[in-house]
Coordinates of C-alpha atoms and ligand atoms in Angstrom, one line a residue:
M1 CA -54.3 36.1 -120.2
A2 CA -52.1 39.3 -120.4
K3 CA -53.1 41.9 -123.0
R4 CA -50.6 42.2 -125.8
K5 CA -49.5 45.7 -126.9
V6 CA -50.2 45.7 -130.6
A7 CA -51.6 49.2 -131.0
A8 CA -48.4 50.8 -132.2
A9 CA -47.2 47.9 -134.3
K10 CA -47.3 48.1 -138.1
P11 CA -49.8 45.8 -139.8
K12 CA -47.1 43.7 -141.4
K13 CA -45.5 43.1 -138.0
I14 CA -48.8 42.1 -136.5
A15 CA -49.4 39.7 -139.4
K16 CA -46.0 38.2 -138.8
R17 CA -46.6 37.8 -135.1
I18 CA -49.9 36.1 -135.7
V19 CA -48.4 33.7 -138.2
K20 CA -45.7 32.9 -135.7
T21 CA -48.1 32.3 -132.8
V22 CA -50.4 30.0 -134.8
R23 CA -47.7 28.0 -136.6
P24 CA -48.6 24.4 -136.7
M25 CA -46.4 22.2 -134.5
T26 CA -45.3 20.1 -137.4
N27 CA -43.8 23.0 -139.3
R28 CA -41.8 24.5 -136.5
P29 CA -38.6 26.4 -137.4
A30 CA -35.4 24.9 -135.9
Q31 CA -35.0 27.6 -133.2
M32 CA -38.4 26.6 -131.7
K33 CA -37.3 23.0 -131.2
A34 CA -36.6 22.0 -127.6
D35 CA -33.4 23.6 -126.4
P36 CA -31.8 21.8 -123.4
K37 CA -30.6 25.2 -122.1
V38 CA -34.0 26.7 -122.0
T39 CA -35.7 26.0 -118.7
A40 CA -39.2 27.5 -119.4
P41 CA -41.6 24.7 -120.4
Y42 CA -42.3 24.4 -124.1
N43 CA -45.7 25.9 -124.9
G44 CA -46.5 24.0 -128.0
G45 CA -46.2 27.0 -130.3
W46 CA -49.2 28.6 -128.6
P47 CA -49.1 32.3 -127.4
E48 CA -48.9 33.4 -123.9
L49 CA -49.6 30.2 -121.9
P50 CA -49.6 31.2 -118.3
P51 CA -46.8 29.9 -116.1
P52 CA -47.5 26.4 -114.8
S53 CA -50.0 26.6 -111.9
T54 CA -48.6 26.1 -108.4
A55 CA -52.1 25.3 -107.0
P56 CA -52.4 21.8 -105.5
W57 CA -53.6 19.2 -108.0
G58 CA -57.4 19.5 -108.4
Q59 CA -57.5 23.0 -107.0
A60 CA -56.8 25.0 -110.2
G61 CA -60.4 25.0 -111.3
K62 CA -62.0 22.7 -113.8
A63 CA -61.1 21.9 -117.4
L64 CA -64.0 23.8 -118.9
D65 CA -64.4 26.5 -116.3
G66 CA -65.7 29.7 -117.9
V67 CA -67.3 27.9 -120.9
R68 CA -71.0 28.7 -121.2
I69 CA -73.3 26.3 -122.9
L70 CA -76.7 27.3 -124.3
D71 CA -78.2 23.8 -123.9
F72 CA -81.1 23.3 -126.2
T73 CA -80.9 19.5 -125.9
H74 CA -83.6 17.0 -125.1
V75 CA -84.2 13.2 -124.7
Q76 CA -80.8 11.4 -124.6
S77 CA -78.2 12.1 -127.2
G78 CA -77.8 15.9 -126.7
P79 CA -78.2 15.8 -122.9
T80 CA -75.4 13.1 -122.6
C81 CA -73.1 15.6 -124.4
T82 CA -73.9 18.6 -122.3
Q83 CA -73.8 16.6 -119.0
L84 CA -70.3 15.5 -119.9
L85 CA -69.3 19.1 -120.6
G86 CA -70.9 20.1 -117.2
Y87 CA -68.9 17.4 -115.5
M88 CA -65.8 19.1 -116.9
G89 CA -66.9 22.4 -115.4
A90 CA -68.9 24.1 -118.2
D91 CA -71.9 26.1 -117.2
C92 CA -74.9 24.4 -118.9
I93 CA -78.0 26.6 -119.2
K94 CA -80.7 24.2 -120.3
V95 CA -83.5 25.9 -122.1
E96 CA -86.9 24.1 -121.7
R97 CA -90.4 24.7 -122.8
P98 CA -92.4 26.4 -120.0
G99 CA -94.6 24.0 -118.2
V100 CA -93.5 21.0 -120.2
G101 CA -89.7 20.8 -120.2
D102 CA -87.6 18.0 -121.6
I103 CA -90.1 15.3 -122.5
T104 CA -88.0 12.8 -120.5
R105 CA -88.9 14.5 -117.2
G106 CA -92.1 12.6 -117.3
Q107 CA -91.1 9.5 -119.2
L108 CA -90.7 6.1 -117.4
R109 CA -91.5 7.7 -114.1
D110 CA -90.9 5.6 -111.1
V111 CA -91.7 8.2 -108.4
K112 CA -95.1 10.0 -108.8
G113 CA -94.7 13.7 -109.3
A114 CA -90.9 13.6 -109.4
D115 CA -88.6 14.0 -112.4
S116 CA -87.9 10.5 -113.9
L117 CA -84.5 8.8 -113.6
Y118 CA -84.3 9.1 -117.4
F119 CA -84.1 12.9 -116.9
T120 CA -82.2 13.1 -113.7
M121 CA -79.4 10.8 -114.8
L122 CA -78.8 12.8 -118.0
N123 CA -79.1 16.3 -116.8
G124 CA -76.9 16.6 -113.7
N125 CA -74.6 19.7 -113.5
K126 CA -77.0 21.9 -115.4
R127 CA -79.2 24.8 -114.7
S128 CA -82.8 25.0 -116.1
I129 CA -84.4 28.1 -117.6
T130 CA -87.9 28.0 -119.2
I131 CA -88.3 30.0 -122.4
D132 CA -91.0 29.8 -125.1
S133 CA -88.6 30.1 -128.0
K134 CA -91.5 31.0 -130.3
H135 CA -92.7 33.9 -128.2
P136 CA -91.4 37.4 -129.3
K137 CA -90.1 38.1 -125.8
G138 CA -88.6 34.6 -125.6
K139 CA -86.8 35.3 -128.9
E140 CA -85.3 38.5 -127.3
I141 CA -84.1 36.5 -124.3
L142 CA -82.6 33.9 -126.5
E143 CA -80.7 36.7 -128.4
R144 CA -79.2 37.8 -125.1
L145 CA -78.3 34.2 -124.3
I146 CA -76.6 33.7 -127.7
K147 CA -74.5 36.8 -127.0
H148 CA -73.7 35.5 -123.5
C149 CA -72.7 31.9 -124.3
D150 CA -69.9 30.1 -126.1
V151 CA -71.7 27.1 -127.5
L152 CA -75.3 26.3 -128.5
V153 CA -76.0 22.5 -128.4
E154 CA -79.2 21.1 -129.8
N155 CA -80.6 17.8 -131.0
F156 CA -84.0 18.9 -132.4
A157 CA -85.5 17.3 -135.4
P158 CA -84.0 18.6 -138.7
G159 CA -85.2 22.1 -139.4
A160 CA -86.7 22.8 -135.9
L161 CA -83.9 25.2 -134.9
D162 CA -84.4 27.2 -138.1
R163 CA -88.1 27.3 -137.6
M164 CA -87.5 29.0 -134.2
G165 CA -85.6 31.6 -136.2
L166 CA -82.3 30.4 -134.9
T167 CA -80.5 29.8 -138.2
W168 CA -76.8 29.5 -138.3
E169 CA -76.6 32.8 -140.2
Y170 CA -78.5 34.6 -137.5
I171 CA -76.5 33.0 -134.7
H172 CA -73.2 33.7 -136.4
K173 CA -74.1 37.3 -137.0
T174 CA -75.3 37.8 -133.4
N175 CA -72.3 36.1 -131.9
P176 CA -69.5 35.2 -134.4
R177 CA -67.7 33.3 -131.6
M178 CA -70.5 30.9 -130.9
I179 CA -70.1 27.3 -131.7
V180 CA -73.3 25.6 -132.9
A181 CA -73.3 21.9 -132.2
S182 CA -76.0 19.5 -133.4
V183 CA -77.0 15.9 -133.3
K184 CA -79.1 14.7 -136.1
G185 CA -80.0 11.2 -137.1
F186 CA -78.4 11.3 -140.5
G187 CA -75.9 13.5 -142.2
P188 CA -76.7 15.3 -145.5
G189 CA -78.2 12.9 -148.0
P190 CA -81.4 11.0 -148.7
Y191 CA -82.4 10.6 -145.0
E192 CA -81.3 14.0 -143.6
D193 CA -84.9 15.0 -142.8
C194 CA -85.7 11.9 -140.8
K195 CA -86.3 11.9 -137.0
V196 CA -84.2 9.3 -135.4
Y197 CA -84.1 7.4 -132.1
E198 CA -81.4 5.1 -130.7
N199 CA -82.3 1.8 -132.3
V200 CA -82.9 3.4 -135.7
A201 CA -79.3 4.6 -135.5
Q202 CA -78.0 1.2 -134.3
C203 CA -79.6 -0.3 -137.4
A204 CA -78.6 2.3 -139.9
G205 CA -75.0 2.5 -138.6
G206 CA -74.3 -1.2 -139.2
A207 CA -74.3 -2.3 -135.6
A208 CA -77.5 -4.3 -135.6
S209 CA -76.7 -6.4 -138.7
T210 CA -73.5 -7.5 -137.1
T211 CA -74.9 -8.1 -133.6
G212 CA -76.6 -11.3 -132.5
F213 CA -76.4 -14.9 -133.5
R214 CA -76.0 -16.0 -137.1
E215 CA -79.2 -18.0 -137.0
G216 CA -81.2 -15.3 -135.4
P217 CA -82.4 -11.8 -136.4
P218 CA -80.3 -8.7 -136.1
L219 CA -80.1 -7.4 -132.5
V220 CA -79.7 -4.0 -130.9
T221 CA -77.4 -3.6 -127.9
G222 CA -78.4 -2.4 -124.5
A223 CA -75.5 0.2 -124.5
Q224 CA -76.9 3.3 -126.1
I225 CA -74.3 3.7 -128.8
G226 CA -76.6 5.7 -131.0
D227 CA -77.7 8.3 -128.4
S228 CA -75.0 8.4 -125.7
G229 CA -72.3 7.4 -128.2
T230 CA -73.2 10.3 -130.5
G231 CA -73.4 12.7 -127.5
L232 CA -69.8 11.7 -126.7
H233 CA -68.7 12.3 -130.2
L234 CA -70.4 15.7 -130.1
A235 CA -68.6 16.6 -126.9
F236 CA -65.3 15.8 -128.6
G237 CA -66.3 18.0 -131.5
I238 CA -67.2 20.9 -129.2
V239 CA -64.0 20.8 -127.2
S240 CA -62.0 20.7 -130.5
A241 CA -64.0 23.7 -131.8
L242 CA -63.3 25.6 -128.6
Y243 CA -59.6 24.9 -129.0
Q244 CA -59.6 26.0 -132.6
R245 CA -61.5 29.2 -131.6
M246 CA -58.5 30.1 -129.5
R247 CA -56.6 30.6 -132.8
T248 CA -59.3 31.7 -135.2
G249 CA -61.5 33.7 -132.8
R250 CA -64.6 32.5 -134.5
G251 CA -67.2 29.8 -133.9
Q252 CA -68.2 27.0 -136.3
R253 CA -70.9 24.4 -136.8
V254 CA -70.3 20.9 -135.4
L255 CA -72.5 18.1 -136.6
C256 CA -72.7 14.6 -135.4
A257 CA -75.0 12.3 -137.3
M258 CA -76.1 9.3 -135.2
Q259 CA -75.5 7.0 -138.1
D260 CA -71.9 8.2 -138.4
G261 CA -71.3 7.8 -134.6
V262 CA -72.6 4.2 -134.6
L263 CA -70.5 3.4 -137.7
N264 CA -67.4 4.8 -136.0
L265 CA -68.0 2.5 -133.1
A266 CA -68.7 -0.4 -135.4
R267 CA -65.6 0.3 -137.6
V268 CA -64.1 -3.2 -137.0
K269 CA -67.0 -4.6 -138.8
L270 CA -66.3 -2.4 -141.8
R271 CA -62.8 -3.7 -141.6
D272 CA -64.1 -7.3 -141.8
Q273 CA -66.4 -6.4 -144.7
Q274 CA -63.3 -5.5 -146.7
R275 CA -61.4 -8.6 -145.5
L276 CA -64.2 -10.7 -146.8
A277 CA -63.1 -9.9 -150.4
H278 CA -59.9 -11.7 -149.7
G279 CA -61.3 -14.9 -148.2
P280 CA -63.2 -16.2 -145.2
L281 CA -63.0 -14.5 -141.8
T282 CA -61.0 -17.3 -140.1
E283 CA -61.4 -16.1 -136.6
Y284 CA -65.2 -16.2 -136.8
S285 CA -66.5 -19.4 -135.2
Q286 CA -68.7 -19.9 -138.3
H287 CA -65.5 -20.6 -140.2
G288 CA -64.5 -23.4 -137.9
E289 CA -67.9 -24.8 -138.2
G290 CA -67.5 -25.0 -142.0
I291 CA -70.3 -22.6 -142.7
P292 CA -69.5 -20.5 -145.8
F293 CA -69.7 -16.7 -145.6
G294 CA -72.2 -14.6 -147.6
K295 CA -71.6 -11.2 -149.2
A296 CA -71.8 -9.2 -146.0
V297 CA -70.2 -9.5 -142.5
P298 CA -72.4 -12.0 -140.6
R299 CA -73.5 -11.8 -137.0
A300 CA -70.9 -13.5 -134.9
G301 CA -72.6 -14.2 -131.6
N302 CA -70.1 -13.8 -128.8
D303 CA -67.0 -14.1 -130.9
S304 CA -64.4 -11.5 -129.9
G305 CA -64.0 -8.7 -132.4
G306 CA -60.2 -9.0 -132.5
G307 CA -57.7 -11.6 -133.5
Q308 CA -57.9 -13.5 -130.1
P309 CA -60.8 -16.0 -130.0
G310 CA -63.2 -15.5 -127.2
W311 CA -66.6 -16.7 -126.0
I312 CA -69.1 -16.4 -123.1
L313 CA -69.0 -19.4 -120.9
K314 CA -71.2 -20.7 -118.1
C315 CA -70.1 -20.5 -114.5
K316 CA -71.3 -22.0 -111.3
G317 CA -75.0 -21.2 -110.7
W318 CA -75.8 -20.6 -114.4
E319 CA -78.9 -22.8 -114.1
T320 CA -80.7 -20.2 -111.9
D321 CA -78.6 -17.0 -112.2
P322 CA -79.0 -15.4 -115.7
D323 CA -75.7 -13.6 -115.3
A324 CA -73.5 -16.4 -114.0
Y325 CA -71.2 -16.3 -117.0
T326 CA -67.7 -15.2 -117.9
Y327 CA -66.1 -13.9 -121.1
F328 CA -63.1 -16.0 -121.8
I329 CA -60.3 -15.1 -124.3
T330 CA -57.9 -17.8 -125.4
Q331 CA -55.0 -15.4 -126.0
A332 CA -52.1 -17.2 -127.7
P333 CA -49.3 -16.3 -125.3
V334 CA -51.2 -17.9 -122.3
W335 CA -52.4 -20.9 -124.2
G336 CA -50.1 -23.2 -122.1
A337 CA -51.5 -21.8 -118.9
I338 CA -55.0 -22.4 -120.1
C339 CA -54.3 -26.0 -121.0
D340 CA -52.8 -26.6 -117.5
L341 CA -55.7 -25.0 -115.7
I342 CA -58.4 -26.9 -117.5
G343 CA -56.6 -30.2 -117.2
K344 CA -55.5 -30.6 -120.8
P345 CA -51.7 -30.3 -120.6
E346 CA -51.4 -32.6 -123.7
W347 CA -53.0 -29.9 -125.9
K348 CA -49.8 -27.8 -125.5
S349 CA -47.9 -30.2 -127.8
D350 CA -50.8 -31.7 -129.8
P351 CA -50.5 -30.4 -133.3
D352 CA -54.3 -30.0 -133.5
Y353 CA -54.3 -27.6 -130.6
A354 CA -50.7 -26.2 -130.2
T355 CA -51.0 -23.2 -132.6
P356 CA -53.6 -20.6 -133.1
P357 CA -54.3 -21.6 -136.8
A358 CA -54.7 -25.3 -135.7
R359 CA -57.2 -24.2 -133.0
L360 CA -59.4 -22.1 -135.3
P361 CA -61.5 -25.0 -136.7
R362 CA -61.9 -26.5 -133.2
L363 CA -63.0 -23.4 -131.3
R364 CA -66.4 -24.7 -130.4
H365 CA -64.9 -27.9 -128.9
I366 CA -62.2 -25.9 -127.1
F367 CA -64.7 -23.5 -125.5
D368 CA -67.0 -26.4 -124.6
T369 CA -64.0 -28.0 -122.8
I370 CA -63.0 -24.8 -121.0
E371 CA -66.7 -24.3 -120.0
E372 CA -66.6 -27.7 -118.2
W373 CA -63.9 -26.1 -116.0
T374 CA -65.5 -22.6 -115.6
K375 CA -68.8 -24.3 -114.6
T376 CA -67.1 -25.5 -111.4
M377 CA -66.5 -22.0 -110.2
T378 CA -68.2 -18.7 -109.8
K379 CA -67.5 -16.0 -112.3
F380 CA -65.4 -14.1 -109.7
E381 CA -63.4 -17.3 -108.9
V382 CA -62.7 -17.7 -112.6
M383 CA -61.5 -14.1 -112.7
E384 CA -59.3 -14.5 -109.7
I385 CA -57.6 -17.7 -110.9
C386 CA -57.2 -16.6 -114.5
N387 CA -55.8 -13.2 -113.6
K388 CA -52.9 -14.8 -111.8
H389 CA -51.9 -16.3 -115.2
D390 CA -52.7 -13.2 -117.2
I391 CA -55.6 -14.9 -118.9
P392 CA -58.0 -12.2 -120.0
V393 CA -61.5 -13.0 -118.6
G394 CA -64.4 -10.8 -117.6
P395 CA -67.4 -11.7 -115.3
I396 CA -70.7 -10.8 -116.8
L397 CA -71.8 -8.2 -114.3
S398 CA -75.5 -7.5 -113.8
M399 CA -76.7 -3.9 -113.4
K400 CA -77.4 -4.8 -109.7
E401 CA -73.8 -5.9 -109.3
V402 CA -72.5 -2.8 -111.1
A403 CA -74.7 -0.5 -108.9
E404 CA -73.3 -2.2 -105.8
E405 CA -69.7 -2.5 -106.8
P406 CA -67.6 -0.6 -104.1
S407 CA -64.7 0.2 -106.5
L408 CA -67.1 2.0 -108.9
R409 CA -68.4 4.1 -106.0
A410 CA -64.9 4.8 -104.8
T411 CA -63.8 6.2 -108.1
G412 CA -66.9 8.3 -108.6
T413 CA -68.1 6.3 -111.6
V414 CA -71.3 5.4 -109.8
V415 CA -72.5 8.3 -107.6
E416 CA -75.4 8.8 -105.3
V417 CA -77.0 12.3 -105.4
D418 CA -79.8 13.8 -103.4
H419 CA -82.9 15.4 -105.1
P420 CA -85.5 17.6 -103.5
T421 CA -88.5 15.7 -104.9
R422 CA -87.4 12.2 -105.6
G423 CA -84.8 11.7 -102.8
R424 CA -81.5 9.9 -103.4
Y425 CA -80.7 8.3 -106.7
L426 CA -77.8 6.7 -108.4
T427 CA -76.2 8.2 -111.5
V428 CA -73.1 7.6 -113.6
G429 CA -70.5 10.1 -112.8
N430 CA -67.7 11.2 -115.1
P431 CA -66.2 8.2 -116.8
V432 CA -63.2 10.4 -117.7
K433 CA -60.9 11.0 -114.7
M434 CA -58.5 13.9 -114.8
S435 CA -55.8 14.6 -112.2
D436 CA -56.3 18.4 -112.3
S437 CA -60.1 18.7 -113.0
I438 CA -62.0 16.9 -110.4
T439 CA -65.7 16.2 -111.1
E440 CA -68.4 17.0 -108.6
V441 CA -71.7 15.5 -109.6
R442 CA -74.7 17.8 -108.9
R443 CA -78.3 16.8 -109.1
S444 CA -80.4 17.7 -112.2
P445 CA -82.3 21.0 -112.0
L446 CA -86.1 21.3 -111.4
L447 CA -88.0 22.7 -114.4
G448 CA -87.2 26.5 -114.6
E449 CA -85.3 26.4 -111.3
H450 CA -82.8 29.0 -112.4
T451 CA -85.0 31.1 -114.7
E452 CA -85.1 34.2 -112.5
D453 CA -81.4 34.0 -111.5
I454 CA -80.3 33.8 -115.1
L455 CA -82.5 36.5 -116.4
T456 CA -81.8 39.0 -113.6
E457 CA -78.3 38.3 -112.4
E458 CA -76.7 37.2 -115.7
L459 CA -78.7 38.7 -118.5
G460 CA -79.2 42.0 -116.7
Y461 CA -83.0 42.3 -116.7
S462 CA -84.3 44.5 -113.9
A463 CA -86.9 43.4 -111.4
E464 CA -89.6 45.3 -113.3
E465 CA -88.5 43.9 -116.7
F466 CA -88.5 40.4 -115.2
A467 CA -92.1 40.9 -113.9
A468 CA -93.1 42.1 -117.4
I469 CA -91.5 39.0 -119.0
K470 CA -93.3 36.8 -116.6
S471 CA -96.7 38.2 -117.3
S472 CA -96.0 38.1 -121.1
G473 CA -96.1 34.3 -121.1
A474 CA -92.6 33.9 -122.5
I475 CA -91.3 32.0 -119.5
T476 CA -94.5 30.6 -117.9
P477 CA -96.7 27.9 -119.2
S478 CA -99.9 28.8 -121.0
E479 CA -103.0 27.1 -119.5
K480 CA -103.2 24.8 -122.5
K481 CA -99.7 23.5 -122.0
E482 CA -100.3 23.0 -118.3
T483 CA -103.3 20.8 -119.1
E484 CA -101.2 18.8 -121.6
A485 CA -98.4 18.3 -119.1
A486 CA -100.6 17.2 -116.2
Ligands
LIG62 N1 -90.2 26.7 -126.9 C1 -91.0 26.5 -127.9 N2 -91.0 25.4 -128.7 C2 -90.1 24.5 -128.5 C3 -89.1 24.6 -127.4 C4 -89.2 25.8 -126.6 N3 -88.4 26.0 -125.6 N4 -88.3 23.5 -127.4 C5 -88.7 22.7 -128.4 N5 -89.8 23.3 -129.0 C6 -90.5 22.8 -130.2 C7 -89.6 22.7 -131.4 O1 -89.5 24.0 -132.0 C8 -90.4 21.8 -132.3 O2 -91.4 22.5 -133.0 P1 -91.7 22.5 -134.6 O3 -91.6 21.1 -135.0 O4 -93.0 23.1 -134.7 O5 -90.6 23.3 -135.2 C9 -91.1 20.9 -131.3 O6 -90.8 21.5 -130.0 C10 -90.6 19.5 -131.2 O7 -89.2 19.3 -131.5 P2 -88.7 17.9 -132.1 O8 -89.3 17.7 -133.4 O9 -87.2 17.9 -132.0 O10 -89.2 16.9 -131.1 P3 -89.9 15.4 -131.3 O11 -90.3 15.0 -130.0 O12 -91.0 15.5 -132.3 O13 -88.8 14.5 -131.9 C11 -86.6 13.5 -131.9 C12 -87.8 14.0 -131.1 C13 -85.6 13.0 -130.9 C14 -87.0 12.3 -132.8 C15 -86.1 14.6 -132.8 O14 -85.8 15.7 -132.0 C16 -84.8 14.2 -133.5 O15 -84.8 13.5 -134.5 N6 -83.7 14.7 -133.1 C17 -82.4 14.5 -133.7 C18 -81.9 13.2 -133.5 C19 -81.7 12.8 -132.1 O16 -81.1 13.5 -131.3 N7 -82.3 11.7 -131.7 C20 -82.0 11.1 -130.4 C21 -83.0 11.3 -129.5 S1 -82.7 10.5 -128.0 O17 -83.2 9.0 -128.3

């Protein structure tokens, strides 16, 4: 970015200029509105955007190139966030405890002596440095890292970062530009001090009470909406804070509570909670079955969450294959096509079936009838036939099928990476595709793999200083820790 000559300008003028450059887009003066005679592209009111790059698409660097993340995350929620930032080009420096590392390195191990898939699939595109954050020399290194990085991301238990001496006040004083982003289980309130794992968040965020079948207990989902979902929210918060920093020049705290993240993903159920005050939820199959609603949104089995009724139906082979099912949506505009396909053309004009409200009390019978048809075909045949008629259906894909799906490999959503100790493994690449920021998925780092590089080449420690740090115990495991980790 070109340097602006402000030295000679009077303070009032500078103030005016700043106001002009940060003016919100909604409050733009008339002369800033698009002028057909002006050929330079509109810059959104932001100062000094460079001219549009002429580099070929995908060769102008990555979206977050130059952003340095001090990655203090562990287990799942935090690592999901920083891995996504790494996919976007940020440099993630993962700080781990000497000799121990992120606890997931050793959890659910499938290959003896190698980092687990739990770890490798959540920590790609990162570098690893080992630092004992409670060691005096470790604290000194962390101070240099705080000055060196743009964002600190952490998901320790409440209070743990403060106990390391890394309070917001200290960090902000040391590097006022640093963004400090945290995942916690709960936001401020009665539960703020609680440690939280995935399923606790699914329960506290309202997802579990609305998942499962009415007659059964609450259910948690396999998708990690508490951990990975919150990591995704946090990544959004960090990128927004980086953008705001371009105007304010200062960092800020970003907090994502897992309860809040889950609730955000379950917001349609809070919608239904409020609708309940005005009468029964007519699109829930429970209504069609004549079962009255209670005070809270019930579990709705496989009902669709929107206004178009849907259900999971058996397909050919369901007797032996647990995943031989399809999701089937009886979207109103294609009702006629559905009737023709399943051999019930008379339903098109029958007043009991012809309109969506008439169908609501008969959904169970309707889906049973459609299922007689889907059972004659594989889930993929159902998809092929229905797609021709714009009928929304979706095969229930097993993880085996997902892993082997060629189109997911082709788009980089499922990626195979090589690892020095475990060999090749599959991971999920960047689910967000960008035309000018192409993701290259790199393997997860070995514990402390980049400690020496980061300390000497980036933080400026000399070879002698590095040797002294090494012998101080700040970056190497104590004998006790090594025994624990073994
Ligand atoms: N050097 C020295 N000490 C370190 C260290 C390092 N590099 N890295 C971590 N530690 C220490 C911490 O300082 C902390 O010590 P104190 O408790 O003495 O202050 C200790 O390691 C353990 O941290 P923790 O309490 O965060 O870890 P835990 O395994 O007991 O709890 C979890 C795990 C996930 C329940 C908790 O971190 C948490 O609630 N996090 C917030 C919510 C969250 O992210 N949950 C999702 C997890 S994924 O399912």
